[in-house]
mmCIF file of C-alpha atoms in Angstrom:
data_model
loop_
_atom_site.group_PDB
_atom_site.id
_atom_site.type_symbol
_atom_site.label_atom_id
_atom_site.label_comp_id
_atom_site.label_asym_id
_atom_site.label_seq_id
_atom_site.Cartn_x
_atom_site.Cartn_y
_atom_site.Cartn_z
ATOM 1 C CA UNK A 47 105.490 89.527 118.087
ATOM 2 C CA UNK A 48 107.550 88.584 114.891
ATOM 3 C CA UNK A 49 109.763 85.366 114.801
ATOM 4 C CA UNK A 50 113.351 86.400 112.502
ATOM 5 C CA UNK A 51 116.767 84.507 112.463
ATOM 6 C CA UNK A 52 118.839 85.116 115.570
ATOM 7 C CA UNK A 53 122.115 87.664 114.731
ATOM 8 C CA UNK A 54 125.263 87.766 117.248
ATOM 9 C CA UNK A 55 123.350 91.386 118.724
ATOM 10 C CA UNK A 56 120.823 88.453 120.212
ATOM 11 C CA UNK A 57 123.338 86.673 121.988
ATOM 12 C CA UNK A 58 123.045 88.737 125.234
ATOM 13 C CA UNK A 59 119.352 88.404 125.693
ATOM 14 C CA UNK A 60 119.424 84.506 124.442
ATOM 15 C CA UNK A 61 122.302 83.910 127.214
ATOM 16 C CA UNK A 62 119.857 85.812 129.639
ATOM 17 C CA UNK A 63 116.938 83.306 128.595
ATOM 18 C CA UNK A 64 119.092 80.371 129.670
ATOM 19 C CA UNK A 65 120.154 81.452 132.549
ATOM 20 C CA UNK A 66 116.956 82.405 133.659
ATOM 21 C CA UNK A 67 115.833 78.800 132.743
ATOM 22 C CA UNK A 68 118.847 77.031 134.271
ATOM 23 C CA UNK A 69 120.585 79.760 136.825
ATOM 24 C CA UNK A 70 122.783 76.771 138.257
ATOM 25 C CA UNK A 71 124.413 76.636 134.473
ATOM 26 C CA UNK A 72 124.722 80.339 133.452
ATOM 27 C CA UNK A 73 125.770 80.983 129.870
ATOM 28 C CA UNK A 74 127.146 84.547 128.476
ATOM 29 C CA UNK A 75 127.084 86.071 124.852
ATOM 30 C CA UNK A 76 130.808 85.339 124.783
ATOM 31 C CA UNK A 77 130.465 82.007 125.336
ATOM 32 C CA UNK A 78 127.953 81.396 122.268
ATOM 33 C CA UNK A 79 129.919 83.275 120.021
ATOM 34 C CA UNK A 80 132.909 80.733 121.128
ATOM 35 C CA UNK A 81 130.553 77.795 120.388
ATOM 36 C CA UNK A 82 129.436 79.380 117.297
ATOM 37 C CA UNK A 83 133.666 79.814 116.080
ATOM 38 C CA UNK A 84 134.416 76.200 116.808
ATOM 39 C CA UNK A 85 131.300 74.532 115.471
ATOM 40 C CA UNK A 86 132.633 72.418 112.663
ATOM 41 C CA UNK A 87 131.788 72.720 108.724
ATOM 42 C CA UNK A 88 128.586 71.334 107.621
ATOM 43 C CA UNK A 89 126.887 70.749 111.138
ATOM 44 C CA UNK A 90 123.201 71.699 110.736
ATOM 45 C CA UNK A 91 122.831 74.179 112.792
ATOM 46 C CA UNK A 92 119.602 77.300 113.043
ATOM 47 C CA UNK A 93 118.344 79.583 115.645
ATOM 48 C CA UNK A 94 115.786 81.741 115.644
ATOM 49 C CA UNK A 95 114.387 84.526 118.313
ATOM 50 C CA UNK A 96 110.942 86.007 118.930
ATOM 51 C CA UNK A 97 110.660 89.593 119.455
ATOM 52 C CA UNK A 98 108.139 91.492 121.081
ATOM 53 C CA UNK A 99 108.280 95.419 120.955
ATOM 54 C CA UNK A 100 111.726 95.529 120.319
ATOM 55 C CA UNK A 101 112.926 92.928 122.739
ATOM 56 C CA UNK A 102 113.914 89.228 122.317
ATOM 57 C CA UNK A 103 111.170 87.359 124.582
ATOM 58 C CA UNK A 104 112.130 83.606 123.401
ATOM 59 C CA UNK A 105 114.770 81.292 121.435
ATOM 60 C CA UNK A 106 114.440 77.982 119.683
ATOM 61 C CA UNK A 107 117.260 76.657 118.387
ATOM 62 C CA UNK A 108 118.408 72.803 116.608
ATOM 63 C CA UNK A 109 122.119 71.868 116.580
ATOM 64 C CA UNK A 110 124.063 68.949 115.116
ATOM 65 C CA UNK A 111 127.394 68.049 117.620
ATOM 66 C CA UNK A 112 130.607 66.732 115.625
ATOM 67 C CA UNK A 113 131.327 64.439 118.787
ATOM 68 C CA UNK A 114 127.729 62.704 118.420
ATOM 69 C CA UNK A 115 126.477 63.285 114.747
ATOM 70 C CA UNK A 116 123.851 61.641 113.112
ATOM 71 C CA UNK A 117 123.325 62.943 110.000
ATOM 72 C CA UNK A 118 119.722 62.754 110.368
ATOM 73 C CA UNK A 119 119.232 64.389 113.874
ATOM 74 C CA UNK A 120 119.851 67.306 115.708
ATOM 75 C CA UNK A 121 119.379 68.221 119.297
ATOM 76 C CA UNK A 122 116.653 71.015 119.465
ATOM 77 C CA UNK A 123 116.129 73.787 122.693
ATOM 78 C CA UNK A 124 113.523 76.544 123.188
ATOM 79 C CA UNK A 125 113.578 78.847 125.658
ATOM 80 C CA UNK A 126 111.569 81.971 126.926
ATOM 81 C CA UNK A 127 111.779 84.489 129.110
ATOM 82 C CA UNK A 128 110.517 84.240 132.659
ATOM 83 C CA UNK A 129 108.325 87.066 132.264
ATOM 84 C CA UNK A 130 106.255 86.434 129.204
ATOM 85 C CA UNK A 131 105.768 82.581 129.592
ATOM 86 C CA UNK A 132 102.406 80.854 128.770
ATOM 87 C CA UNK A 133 101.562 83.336 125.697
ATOM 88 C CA UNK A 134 102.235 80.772 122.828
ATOM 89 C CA UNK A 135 105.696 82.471 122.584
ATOM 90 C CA UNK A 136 107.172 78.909 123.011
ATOM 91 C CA UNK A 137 104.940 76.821 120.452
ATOM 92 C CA UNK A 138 105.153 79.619 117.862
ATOM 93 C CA UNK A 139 108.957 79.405 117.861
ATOM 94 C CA UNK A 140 108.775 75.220 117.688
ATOM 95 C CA UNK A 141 106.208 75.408 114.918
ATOM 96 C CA UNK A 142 108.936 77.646 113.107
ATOM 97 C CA UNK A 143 111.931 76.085 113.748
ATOM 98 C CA UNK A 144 110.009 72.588 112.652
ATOM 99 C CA UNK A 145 109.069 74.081 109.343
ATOM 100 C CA UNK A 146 112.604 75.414 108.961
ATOM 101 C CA UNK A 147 113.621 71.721 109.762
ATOM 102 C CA UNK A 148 111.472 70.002 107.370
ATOM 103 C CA UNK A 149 113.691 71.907 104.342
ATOM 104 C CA UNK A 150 116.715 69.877 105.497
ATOM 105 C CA UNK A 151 117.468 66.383 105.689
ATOM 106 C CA UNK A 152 116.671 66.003 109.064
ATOM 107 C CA UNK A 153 114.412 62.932 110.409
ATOM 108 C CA UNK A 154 114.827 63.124 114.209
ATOM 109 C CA UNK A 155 114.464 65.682 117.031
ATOM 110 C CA UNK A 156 116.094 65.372 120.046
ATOM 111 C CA UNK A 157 115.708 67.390 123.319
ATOM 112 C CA UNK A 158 117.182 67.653 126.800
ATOM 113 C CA UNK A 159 114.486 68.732 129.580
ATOM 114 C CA UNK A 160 115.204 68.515 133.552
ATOM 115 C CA UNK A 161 112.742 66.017 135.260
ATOM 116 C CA UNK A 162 112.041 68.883 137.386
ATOM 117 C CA UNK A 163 110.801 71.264 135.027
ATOM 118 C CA UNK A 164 107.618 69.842 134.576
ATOM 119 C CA UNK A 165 105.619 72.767 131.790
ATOM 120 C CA UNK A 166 109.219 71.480 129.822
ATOM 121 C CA UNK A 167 108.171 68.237 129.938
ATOM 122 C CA UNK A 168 104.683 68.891 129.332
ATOM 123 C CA UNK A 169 105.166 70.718 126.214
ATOM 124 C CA UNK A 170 107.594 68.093 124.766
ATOM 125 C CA UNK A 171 104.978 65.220 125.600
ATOM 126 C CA UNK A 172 101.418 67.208 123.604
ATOM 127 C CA UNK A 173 104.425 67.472 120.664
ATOM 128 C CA UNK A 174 105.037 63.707 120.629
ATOM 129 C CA UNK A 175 108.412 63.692 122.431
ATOM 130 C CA UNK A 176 109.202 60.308 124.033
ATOM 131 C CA UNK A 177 111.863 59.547 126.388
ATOM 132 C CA UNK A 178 114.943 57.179 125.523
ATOM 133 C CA UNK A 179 117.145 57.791 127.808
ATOM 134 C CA UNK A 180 118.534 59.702 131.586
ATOM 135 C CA UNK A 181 121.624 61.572 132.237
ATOM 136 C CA UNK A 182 122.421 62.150 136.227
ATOM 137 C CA UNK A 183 123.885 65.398 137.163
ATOM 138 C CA UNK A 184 125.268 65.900 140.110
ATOM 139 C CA UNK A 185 127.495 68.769 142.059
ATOM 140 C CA UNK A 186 129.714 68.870 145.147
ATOM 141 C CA UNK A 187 130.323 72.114 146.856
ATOM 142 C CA UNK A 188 134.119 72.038 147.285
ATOM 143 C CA UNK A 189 133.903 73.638 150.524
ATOM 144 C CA UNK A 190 132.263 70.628 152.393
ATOM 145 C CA UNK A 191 135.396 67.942 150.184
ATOM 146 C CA UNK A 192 137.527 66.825 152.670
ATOM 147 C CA UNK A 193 140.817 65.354 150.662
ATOM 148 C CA UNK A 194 141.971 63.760 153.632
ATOM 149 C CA UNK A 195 139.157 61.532 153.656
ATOM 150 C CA UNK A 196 140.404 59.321 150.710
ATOM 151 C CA UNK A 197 143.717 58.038 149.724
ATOM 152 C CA UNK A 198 146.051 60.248 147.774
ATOM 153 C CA UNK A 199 145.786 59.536 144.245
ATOM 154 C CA UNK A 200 149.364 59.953 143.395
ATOM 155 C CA UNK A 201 150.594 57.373 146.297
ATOM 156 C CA UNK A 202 147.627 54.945 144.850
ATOM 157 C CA UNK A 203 149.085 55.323 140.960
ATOM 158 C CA UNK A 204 152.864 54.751 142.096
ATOM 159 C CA UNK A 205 152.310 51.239 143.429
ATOM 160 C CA UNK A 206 151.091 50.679 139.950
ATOM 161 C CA UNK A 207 154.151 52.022 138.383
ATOM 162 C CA UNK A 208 151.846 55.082 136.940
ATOM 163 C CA UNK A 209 152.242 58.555 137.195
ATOM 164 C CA UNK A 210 149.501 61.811 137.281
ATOM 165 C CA UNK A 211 150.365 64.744 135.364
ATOM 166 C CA UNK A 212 148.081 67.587 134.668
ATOM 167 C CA UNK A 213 147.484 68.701 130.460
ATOM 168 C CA UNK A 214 149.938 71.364 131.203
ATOM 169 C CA UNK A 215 152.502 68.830 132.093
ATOM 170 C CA UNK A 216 152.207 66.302 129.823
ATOM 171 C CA UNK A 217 150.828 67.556 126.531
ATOM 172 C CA UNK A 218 154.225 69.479 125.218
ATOM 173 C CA UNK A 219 154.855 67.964 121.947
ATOM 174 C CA UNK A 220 152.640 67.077 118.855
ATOM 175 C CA UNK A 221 152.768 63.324 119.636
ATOM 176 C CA UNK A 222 152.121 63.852 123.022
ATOM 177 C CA UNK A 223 148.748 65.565 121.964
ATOM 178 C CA UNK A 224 147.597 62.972 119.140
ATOM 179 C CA UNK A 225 148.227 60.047 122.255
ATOM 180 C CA UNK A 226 145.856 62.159 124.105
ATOM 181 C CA UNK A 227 143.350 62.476 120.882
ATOM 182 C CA UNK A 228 143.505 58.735 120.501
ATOM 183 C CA UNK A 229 142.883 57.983 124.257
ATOM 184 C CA UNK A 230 139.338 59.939 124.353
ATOM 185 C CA UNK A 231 138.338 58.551 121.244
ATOM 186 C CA UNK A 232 139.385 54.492 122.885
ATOM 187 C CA UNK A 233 137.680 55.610 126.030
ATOM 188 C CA UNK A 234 134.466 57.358 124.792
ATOM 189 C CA UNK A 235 133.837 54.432 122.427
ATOM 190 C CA UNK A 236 132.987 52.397 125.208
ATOM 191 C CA UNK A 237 130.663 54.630 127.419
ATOM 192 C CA UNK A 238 127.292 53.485 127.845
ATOM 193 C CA UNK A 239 125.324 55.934 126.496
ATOM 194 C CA UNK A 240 121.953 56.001 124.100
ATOM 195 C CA UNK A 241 123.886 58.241 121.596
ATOM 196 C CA UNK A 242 126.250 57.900 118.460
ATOM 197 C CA UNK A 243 130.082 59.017 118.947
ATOM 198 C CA UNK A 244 132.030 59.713 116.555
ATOM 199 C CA UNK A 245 135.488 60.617 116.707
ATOM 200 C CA UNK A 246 136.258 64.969 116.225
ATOM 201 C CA UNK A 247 139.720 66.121 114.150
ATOM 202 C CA UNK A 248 142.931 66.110 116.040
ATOM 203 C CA UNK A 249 142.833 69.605 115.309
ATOM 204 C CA UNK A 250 139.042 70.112 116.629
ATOM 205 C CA UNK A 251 140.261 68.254 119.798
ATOM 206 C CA UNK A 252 143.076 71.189 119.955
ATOM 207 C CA UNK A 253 140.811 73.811 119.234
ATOM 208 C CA UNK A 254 137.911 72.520 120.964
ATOM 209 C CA UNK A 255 139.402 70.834 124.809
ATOM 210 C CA UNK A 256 143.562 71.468 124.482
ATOM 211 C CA UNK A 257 143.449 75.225 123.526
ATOM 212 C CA UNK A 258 139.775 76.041 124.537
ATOM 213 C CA UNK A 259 139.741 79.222 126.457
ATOM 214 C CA UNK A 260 137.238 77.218 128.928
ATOM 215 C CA UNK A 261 139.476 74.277 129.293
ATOM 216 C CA UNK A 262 141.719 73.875 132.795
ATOM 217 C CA UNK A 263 144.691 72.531 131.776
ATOM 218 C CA UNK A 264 146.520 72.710 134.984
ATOM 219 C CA UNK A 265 142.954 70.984 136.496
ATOM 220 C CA UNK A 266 142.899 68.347 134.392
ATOM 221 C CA UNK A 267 144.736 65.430 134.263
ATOM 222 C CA UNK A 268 146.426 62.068 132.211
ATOM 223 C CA UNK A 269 147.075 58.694 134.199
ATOM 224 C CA UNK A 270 150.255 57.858 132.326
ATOM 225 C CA UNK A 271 152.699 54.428 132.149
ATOM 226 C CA UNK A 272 155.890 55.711 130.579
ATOM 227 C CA UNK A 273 155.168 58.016 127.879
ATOM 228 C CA UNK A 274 151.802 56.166 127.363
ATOM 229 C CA UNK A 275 148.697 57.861 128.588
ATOM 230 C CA UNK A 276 146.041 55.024 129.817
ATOM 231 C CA UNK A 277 143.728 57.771 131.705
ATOM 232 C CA UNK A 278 142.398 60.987 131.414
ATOM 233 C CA UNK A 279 140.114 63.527 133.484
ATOM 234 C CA UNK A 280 139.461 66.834 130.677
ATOM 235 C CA UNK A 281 137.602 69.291 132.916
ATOM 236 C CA UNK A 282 136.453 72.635 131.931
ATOM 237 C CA UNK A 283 135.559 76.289 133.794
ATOM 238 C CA UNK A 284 131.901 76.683 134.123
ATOM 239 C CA UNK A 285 131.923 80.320 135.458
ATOM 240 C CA UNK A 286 131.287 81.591 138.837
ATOM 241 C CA UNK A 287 134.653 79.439 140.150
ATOM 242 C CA UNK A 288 132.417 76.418 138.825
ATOM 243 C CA UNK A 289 134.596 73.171 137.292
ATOM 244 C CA UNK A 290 132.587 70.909 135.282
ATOM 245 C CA UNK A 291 134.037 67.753 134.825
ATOM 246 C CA UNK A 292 133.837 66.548 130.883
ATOM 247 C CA UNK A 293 135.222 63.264 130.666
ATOM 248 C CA UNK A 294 136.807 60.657 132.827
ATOM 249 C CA UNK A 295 137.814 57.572 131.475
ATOM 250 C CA UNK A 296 140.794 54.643 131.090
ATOM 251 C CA UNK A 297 142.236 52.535 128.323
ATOM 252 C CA UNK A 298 141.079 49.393 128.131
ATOM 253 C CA UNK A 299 143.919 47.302 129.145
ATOM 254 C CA UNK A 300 143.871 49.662 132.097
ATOM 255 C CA UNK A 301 140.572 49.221 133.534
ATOM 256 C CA UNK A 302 139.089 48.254 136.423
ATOM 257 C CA UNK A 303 142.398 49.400 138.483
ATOM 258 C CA UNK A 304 141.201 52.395 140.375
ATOM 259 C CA UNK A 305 142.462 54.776 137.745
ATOM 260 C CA UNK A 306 139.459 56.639 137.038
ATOM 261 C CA UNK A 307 138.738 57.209 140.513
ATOM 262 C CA UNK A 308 142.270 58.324 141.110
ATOM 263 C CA UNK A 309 141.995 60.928 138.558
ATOM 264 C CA UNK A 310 138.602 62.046 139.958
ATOM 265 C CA UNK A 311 139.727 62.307 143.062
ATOM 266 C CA UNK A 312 143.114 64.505 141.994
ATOM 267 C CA UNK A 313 140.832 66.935 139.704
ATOM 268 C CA UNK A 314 138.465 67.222 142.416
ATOM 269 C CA UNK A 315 141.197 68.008 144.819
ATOM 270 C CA UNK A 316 142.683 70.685 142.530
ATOM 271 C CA UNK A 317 139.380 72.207 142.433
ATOM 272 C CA UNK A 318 139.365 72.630 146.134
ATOM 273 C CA UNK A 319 143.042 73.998 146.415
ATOM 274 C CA UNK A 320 141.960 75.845 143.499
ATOM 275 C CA UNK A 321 139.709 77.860 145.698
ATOM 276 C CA UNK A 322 136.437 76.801 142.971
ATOM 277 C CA UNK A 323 132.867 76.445 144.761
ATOM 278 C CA UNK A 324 131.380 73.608 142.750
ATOM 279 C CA UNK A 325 132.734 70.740 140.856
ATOM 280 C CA UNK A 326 130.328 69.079 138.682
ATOM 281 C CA UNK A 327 129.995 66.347 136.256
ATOM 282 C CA UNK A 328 127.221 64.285 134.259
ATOM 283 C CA UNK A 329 126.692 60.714 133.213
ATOM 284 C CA UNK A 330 124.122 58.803 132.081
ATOM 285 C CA UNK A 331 121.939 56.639 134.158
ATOM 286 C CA UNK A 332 123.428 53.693 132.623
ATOM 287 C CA UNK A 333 127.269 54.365 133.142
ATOM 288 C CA UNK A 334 126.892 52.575 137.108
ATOM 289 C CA UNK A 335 130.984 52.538 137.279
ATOM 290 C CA UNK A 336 131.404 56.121 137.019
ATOM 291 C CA UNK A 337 127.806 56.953 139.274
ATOM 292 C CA UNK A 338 129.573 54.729 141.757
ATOM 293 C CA UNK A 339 133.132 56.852 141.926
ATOM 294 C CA UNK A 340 130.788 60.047 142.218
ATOM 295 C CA UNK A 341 128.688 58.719 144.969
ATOM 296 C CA UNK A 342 132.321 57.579 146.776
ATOM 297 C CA UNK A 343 133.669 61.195 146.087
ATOM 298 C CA UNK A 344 130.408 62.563 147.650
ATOM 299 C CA UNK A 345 128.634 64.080 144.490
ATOM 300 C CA UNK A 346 125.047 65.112 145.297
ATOM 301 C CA UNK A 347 122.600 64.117 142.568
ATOM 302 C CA UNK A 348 120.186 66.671 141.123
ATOM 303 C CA UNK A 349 116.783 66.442 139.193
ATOM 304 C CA UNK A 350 117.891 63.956 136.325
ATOM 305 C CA UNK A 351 117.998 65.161 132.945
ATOM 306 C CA UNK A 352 115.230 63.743 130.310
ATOM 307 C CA UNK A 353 116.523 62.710 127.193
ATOM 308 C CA UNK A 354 113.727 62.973 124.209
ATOM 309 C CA UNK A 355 113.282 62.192 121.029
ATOM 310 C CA UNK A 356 110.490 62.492 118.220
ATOM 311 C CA UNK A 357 110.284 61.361 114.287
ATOM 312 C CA UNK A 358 109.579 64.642 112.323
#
């Protein structure tokens, strides 16, 4: 086995190691050569591959987001294949991708391990991994969403005086689109969550959510008074007729007026007439508002996800 920088020919078998890990989240080669074109300048950022006889048999990986940066931390991931587990394959490929580390000016690792994946766990705990934090995922199969179970969004915004219009709708001029850019960054300023934020470019947010190939802009929607947007749901294709749900949220003179659970409940219900199996979203254990609108909408919760963290 030899340990060498990952090259774009290793995307297909790295995609295949994830999948294998997490087959209810499948990635493709296409899809890390997208992330790889819209990470941002200057972002740390370092995989590496094992190979064994010719064939990639493990990944590690560290990253640095431009949406949560900390100069000093990146998010780190290993992964190896199903078949050749418990050979070292794993450590050998930490122990590298630490040394690599330790020539940058990086202070923290951070890692993201299902509670149910317990040899993940394991092997983040004997490496001095602690936890700091939960995220909750949960999924509903569209199939068993009733609509007609739950007021209709649009009928619940009017008496307001609001409107719901999807992306496609509303975002059709350049100050339409920096209203939207300054609405996330209002709204994700004030989730609860054990992580920086910091604000991305307008023109990331156009590259990265309005003109991502991933991005639904018919399923996602903007809560809007007038021309002013005070909500947002930005959902995003997660393969497989899967919607995954990136961020709901309202401004804050808006809140606490049903608007996030009317946009919920209108991206969900495009989903369904949609014909998409799954719609799923993710929010930390802390963020009780939006847990309650997912338990209302009928979410089902999975294995929570382990947030980690150790000093390097």
């Amino acid at each position: 086995m030899r340990i060498r920088p990952a090259t774009p020919a290793d995307y297909p078998a790295i995609a295949s190691i994830m999948t294998g890990n997490r087959p209810d989240q499948p990635v493709s080669a296409e899809g890390l050569a997208r992330q790889d074109a819209a990470r941002g300048a200057g972002l740390l950022h370092a995989v590496l591959v094992a190979e064994d006889g010719g064939q990639v048999v493990g990944y590690a990986s560290y990253t640095q987001y431009a949406d949560s940066l900390d100069p000093r931390t990146v998010r780190v991931a290993v992964g190896v294949h199903t078949g050749t587990r418990r050979q070292g394959i794993g450590a050998a490929l930490y122990d590298a991708l630490l040394e690599r580390a330790r020539r940058q000016p990086i202070e923290w690792f951070k890692m993201r391990i299902r509670a149910d994946q317990f040899a993940g766990l394991h092997f983040a705990a004997r490496r001095g991994f602690v936890e700091y934090g939960r995220r909750i995922e949960a999924r509903l199969p569209l199939a068993d969403f009733e609509p007609a179970a739950y007021p209709d969004p649009d009928s619940l915004m009017d008496e307001q005086g609001l409107s719901l219009l999807s992306i496609a709708q509303y975002a059709t001029t350049p100050e339409r689109e920096h209203a939207l850019h300054d609405l996330k960054w209002e709204i994700e300023q004030d989730i609860p969550i054990p992580e920086p934020v910091t604000n991305i470019t307008f023109e990331d947010f156009r590259a990265q959510v309005l003109f991502a190939s991933e991005f639904l802009r018919e399923g996602s929607f903007v809560a809007v008074d007038g021309e002013r947007p005070v909500g947002m749901l930005l959902t995003f294709s997660a393969g497989k007729g899967d919607l995954d749900i990136d961020l709901t949220g309202t401004a804050r003179d808006y809140r606490r007026r049903g608007i996030a659970f009317a946009l919920k409940l209108k991206g969900t219900t495009w989903a369904k007439n949609a014909g998409l199996r799954v719609a799923m979203v993710a929010n930390d254990l802390s963020n009780i508002g939006m847990l309650a609108i997912n338990n209302r909408l009928g979410y089902q919760r999975l294995p929570s996800i382990v947030l980690l963290k150790r000093r390097i």
